[in-house]
mmCIF file of C-alpha atoms in Angstrom:
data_model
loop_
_atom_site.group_PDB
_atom_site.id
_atom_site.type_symbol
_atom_site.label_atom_id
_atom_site.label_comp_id
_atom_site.label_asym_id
_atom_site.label_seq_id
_atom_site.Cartn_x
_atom_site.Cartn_y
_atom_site.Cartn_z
ATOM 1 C CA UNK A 4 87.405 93.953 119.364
ATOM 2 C CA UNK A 5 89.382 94.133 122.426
ATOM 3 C CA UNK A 6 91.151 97.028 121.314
ATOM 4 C CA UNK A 7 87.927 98.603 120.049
ATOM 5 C CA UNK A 8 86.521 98.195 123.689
ATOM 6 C CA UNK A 9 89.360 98.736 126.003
ATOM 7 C CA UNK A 10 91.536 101.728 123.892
ATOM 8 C CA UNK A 11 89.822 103.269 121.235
ATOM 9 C CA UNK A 12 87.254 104.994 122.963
ATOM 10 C CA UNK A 13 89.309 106.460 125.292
ATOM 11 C CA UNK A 14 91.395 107.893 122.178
ATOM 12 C CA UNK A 15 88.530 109.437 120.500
ATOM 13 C CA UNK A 16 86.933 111.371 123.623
ATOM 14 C CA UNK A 17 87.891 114.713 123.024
ATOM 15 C CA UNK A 18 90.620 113.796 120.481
ATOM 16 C CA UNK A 19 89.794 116.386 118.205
ATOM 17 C CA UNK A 20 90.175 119.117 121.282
ATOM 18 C CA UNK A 21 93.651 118.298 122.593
ATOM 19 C CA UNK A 22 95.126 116.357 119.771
ATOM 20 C CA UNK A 23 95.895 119.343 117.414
ATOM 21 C CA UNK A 24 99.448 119.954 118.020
ATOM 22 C CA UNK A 25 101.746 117.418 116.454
ATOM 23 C CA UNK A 26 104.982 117.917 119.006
ATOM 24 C CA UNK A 27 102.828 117.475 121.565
ATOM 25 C CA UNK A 28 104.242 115.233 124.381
ATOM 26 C CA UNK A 29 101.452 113.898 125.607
ATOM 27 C CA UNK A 30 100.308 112.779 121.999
ATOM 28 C CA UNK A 31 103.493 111.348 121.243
ATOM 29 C CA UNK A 32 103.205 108.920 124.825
ATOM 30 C CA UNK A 33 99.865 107.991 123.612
ATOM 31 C CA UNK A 34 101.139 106.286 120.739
ATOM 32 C CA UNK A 35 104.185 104.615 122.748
ATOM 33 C CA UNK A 36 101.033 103.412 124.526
ATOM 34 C CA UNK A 37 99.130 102.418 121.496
ATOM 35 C CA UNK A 38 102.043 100.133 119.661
ATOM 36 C CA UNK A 39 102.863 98.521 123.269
ATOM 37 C CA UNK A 40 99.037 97.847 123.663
ATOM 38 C CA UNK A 41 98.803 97.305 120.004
ATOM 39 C CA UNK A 42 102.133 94.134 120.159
ATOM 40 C CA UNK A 43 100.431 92.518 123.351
ATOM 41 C CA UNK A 44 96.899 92.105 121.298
ATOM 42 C CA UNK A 45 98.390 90.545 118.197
ATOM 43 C CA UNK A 46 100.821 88.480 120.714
ATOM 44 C CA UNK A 47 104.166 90.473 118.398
ATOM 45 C CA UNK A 48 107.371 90.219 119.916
ATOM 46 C CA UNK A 49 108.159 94.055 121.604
ATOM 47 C CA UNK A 50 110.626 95.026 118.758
ATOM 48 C CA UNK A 51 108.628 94.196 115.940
ATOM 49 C CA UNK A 52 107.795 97.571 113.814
ATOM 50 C CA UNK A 53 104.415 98.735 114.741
ATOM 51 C CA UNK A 54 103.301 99.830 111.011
ATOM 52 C CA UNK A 55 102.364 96.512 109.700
ATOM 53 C CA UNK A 56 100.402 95.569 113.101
ATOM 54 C CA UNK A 57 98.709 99.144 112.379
ATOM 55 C CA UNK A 58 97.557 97.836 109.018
ATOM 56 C CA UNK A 59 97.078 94.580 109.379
ATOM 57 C CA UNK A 60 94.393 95.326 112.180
ATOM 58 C CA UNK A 61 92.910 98.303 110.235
ATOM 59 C CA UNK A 62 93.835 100.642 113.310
ATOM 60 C CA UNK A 63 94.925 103.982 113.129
ATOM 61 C CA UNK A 64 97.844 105.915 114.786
ATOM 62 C CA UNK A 65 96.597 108.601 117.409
ATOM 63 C CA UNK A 66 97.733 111.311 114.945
ATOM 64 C CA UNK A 67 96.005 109.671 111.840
ATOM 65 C CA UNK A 68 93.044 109.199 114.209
ATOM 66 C CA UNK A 69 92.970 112.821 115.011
ATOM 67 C CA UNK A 70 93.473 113.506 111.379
ATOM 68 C CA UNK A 71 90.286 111.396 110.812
ATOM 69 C CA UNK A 72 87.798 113.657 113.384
ATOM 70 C CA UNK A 73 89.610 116.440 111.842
ATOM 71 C CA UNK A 74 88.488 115.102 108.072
ATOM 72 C CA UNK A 75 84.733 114.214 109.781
ATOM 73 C CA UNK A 76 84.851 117.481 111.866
ATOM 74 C CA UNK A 77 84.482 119.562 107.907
ATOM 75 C CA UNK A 78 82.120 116.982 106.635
ATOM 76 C CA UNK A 79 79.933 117.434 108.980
ATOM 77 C CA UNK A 80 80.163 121.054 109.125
ATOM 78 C CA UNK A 81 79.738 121.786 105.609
ATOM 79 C CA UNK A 82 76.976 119.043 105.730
ATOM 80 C CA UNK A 83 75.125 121.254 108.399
ATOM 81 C CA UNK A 84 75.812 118.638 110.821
ATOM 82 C CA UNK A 85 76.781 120.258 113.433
ATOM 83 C CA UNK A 86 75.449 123.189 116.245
ATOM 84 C CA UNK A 87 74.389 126.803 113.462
ATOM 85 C CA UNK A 88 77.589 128.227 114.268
ATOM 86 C CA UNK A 89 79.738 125.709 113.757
ATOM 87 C CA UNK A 90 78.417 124.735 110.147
ATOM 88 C CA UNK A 91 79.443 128.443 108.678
ATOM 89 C CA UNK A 92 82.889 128.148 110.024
ATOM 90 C CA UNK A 93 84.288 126.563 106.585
ATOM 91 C CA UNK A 94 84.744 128.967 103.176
ATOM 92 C CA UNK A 95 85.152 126.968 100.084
ATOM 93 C CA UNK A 96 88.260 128.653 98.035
ATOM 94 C CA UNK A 97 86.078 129.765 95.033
ATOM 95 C CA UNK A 98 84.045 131.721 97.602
ATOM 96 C CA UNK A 99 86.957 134.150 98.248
ATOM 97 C CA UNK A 100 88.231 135.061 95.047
ATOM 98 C CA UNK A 101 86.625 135.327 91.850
ATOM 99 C CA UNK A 102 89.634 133.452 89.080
ATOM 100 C CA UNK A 103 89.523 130.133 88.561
ATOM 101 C CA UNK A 104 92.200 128.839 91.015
ATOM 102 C CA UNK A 105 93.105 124.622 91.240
ATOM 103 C CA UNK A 106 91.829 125.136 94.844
ATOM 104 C CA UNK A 107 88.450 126.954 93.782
ATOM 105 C CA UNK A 108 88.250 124.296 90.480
ATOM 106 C CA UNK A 109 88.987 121.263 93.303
ATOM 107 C CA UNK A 110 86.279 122.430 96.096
ATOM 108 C CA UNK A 111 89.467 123.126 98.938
ATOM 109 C CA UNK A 112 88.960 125.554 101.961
ATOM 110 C CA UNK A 113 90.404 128.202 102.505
ATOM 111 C CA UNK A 114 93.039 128.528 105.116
ATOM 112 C CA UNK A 115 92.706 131.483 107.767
ATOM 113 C CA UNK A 116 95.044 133.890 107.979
ATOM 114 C CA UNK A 117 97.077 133.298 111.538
ATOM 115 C CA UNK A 118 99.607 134.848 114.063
ATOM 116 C CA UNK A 119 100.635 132.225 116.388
ATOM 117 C CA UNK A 120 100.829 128.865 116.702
ATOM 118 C CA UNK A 121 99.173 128.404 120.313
ATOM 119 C CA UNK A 122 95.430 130.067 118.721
ATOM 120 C CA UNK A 123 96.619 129.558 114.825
ATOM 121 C CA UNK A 124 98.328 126.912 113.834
ATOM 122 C CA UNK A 125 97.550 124.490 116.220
ATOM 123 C CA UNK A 126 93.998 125.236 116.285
ATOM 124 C CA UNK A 127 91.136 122.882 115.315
ATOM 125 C CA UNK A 128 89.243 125.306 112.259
ATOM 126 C CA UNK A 129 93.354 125.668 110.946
ATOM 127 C CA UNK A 130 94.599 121.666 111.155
ATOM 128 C CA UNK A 131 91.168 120.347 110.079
ATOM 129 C CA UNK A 132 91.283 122.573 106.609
ATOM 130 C CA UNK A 133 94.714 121.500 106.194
ATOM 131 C CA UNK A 134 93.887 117.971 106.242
ATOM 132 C CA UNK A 135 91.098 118.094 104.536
ATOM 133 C CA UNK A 136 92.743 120.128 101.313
ATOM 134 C CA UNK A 137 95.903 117.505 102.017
ATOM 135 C CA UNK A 138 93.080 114.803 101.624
ATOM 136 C CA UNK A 139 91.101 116.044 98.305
ATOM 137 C CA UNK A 140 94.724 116.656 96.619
ATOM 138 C CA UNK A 141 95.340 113.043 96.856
ATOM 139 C CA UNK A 142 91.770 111.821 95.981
ATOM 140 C CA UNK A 143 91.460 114.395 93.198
ATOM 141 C CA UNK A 144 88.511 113.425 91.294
ATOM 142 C CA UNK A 145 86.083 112.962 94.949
ATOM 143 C CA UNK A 146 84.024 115.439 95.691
ATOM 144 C CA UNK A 147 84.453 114.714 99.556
ATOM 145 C CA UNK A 148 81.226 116.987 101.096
ATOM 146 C CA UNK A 149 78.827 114.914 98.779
ATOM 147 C CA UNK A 150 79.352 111.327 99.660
ATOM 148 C CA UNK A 151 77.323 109.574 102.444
ATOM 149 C CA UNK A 152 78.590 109.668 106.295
ATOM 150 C CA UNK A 153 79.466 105.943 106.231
ATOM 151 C CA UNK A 154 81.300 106.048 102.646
ATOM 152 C CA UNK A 155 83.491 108.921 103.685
ATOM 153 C CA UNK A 156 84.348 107.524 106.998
ATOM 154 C CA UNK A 157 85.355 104.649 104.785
ATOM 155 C CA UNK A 158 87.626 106.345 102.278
ATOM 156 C CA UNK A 159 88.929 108.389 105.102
ATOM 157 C CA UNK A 160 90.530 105.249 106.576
ATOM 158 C CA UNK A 161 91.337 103.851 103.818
ATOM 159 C CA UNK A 162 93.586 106.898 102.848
ATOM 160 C CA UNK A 163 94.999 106.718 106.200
ATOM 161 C CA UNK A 164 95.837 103.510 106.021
ATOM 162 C CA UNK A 165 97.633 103.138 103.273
ATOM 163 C CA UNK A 166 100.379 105.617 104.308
ATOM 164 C CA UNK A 167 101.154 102.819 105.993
ATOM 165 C CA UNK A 168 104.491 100.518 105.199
#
């Protein structure tokens, strides 16, 4: 709870706006931050391995956390969750090409063509379709888009979690 209160929400204000890019120094202090605040909640000595603590508390890493708004990000747009012009900024793979692909047959996105990392790679529409296909190709038989908010929010943690050692 203390956690919850104190860390967390500072984490996920705007996480999902200048957490994209995974070298980023600033994201990599945060989770310096997070294990050191993570060892002094759970009273762990400050050499124990963070992972376990992670787990055990059913918290996740700043990049897993900006992996899960990423993950919530598509739901809700191809939910029509969000502001009009955000929901029509996902294209389902069988939308682009008419064969039968394993990413049209499996519901993934379909990744936009970019240029540069700054705009492209690193960019929210780019990252959250990447972890989004990276999350249906290891729940294969979900159909992600169709489950209730709270479920998915559920499995998405879940999935995260268990990365975990």
């Amino acid at each position: 709870s203390i956690y919850f209160a104190i860390f967390s929400s500072h984490l996920t204000y705007g996480s999902i706006i200048w957490g994209q890019s995974s070298s980023s120094r600033n994201v990599k202090r945060i989770l310096r931050l997070q294990k050191r605040a993570l060892r002094i909640i759970s009273f762990a000595n400050y050499r124990d391995h963070a992972s376990p603590l992670f787990k055990n508390l059913s918290i996740l890493k700043i990049f897993d956390h900006i992996k899960f708004q990423n993950i919530l990000f598509v739901y809700d747009s191809l939910n029509n969750r969000l502001p009009a012009i955000l929901n029509k900024l996902y294209t389902y793979s069988k939308d682009i090409h008419s064969q039968n692909t394993r990413d049209a047959s499996q519901l993934k996105l379909s990744l936009p063509k970019v240029e540069t990392s700054m705009h492209g790679l690193n960019s929210i529409e780019y990252q959250s379709i990447k972890d989004w296909n990276k999350m249906i190709d290891e729940n294969p038989p979900l159909i992600l888009q169709d489950l209730p908010r709270s479920k998915i929010k559920t499995i998405i943690i879940n999935y995260l979690l268990n990365t975990y050692s």
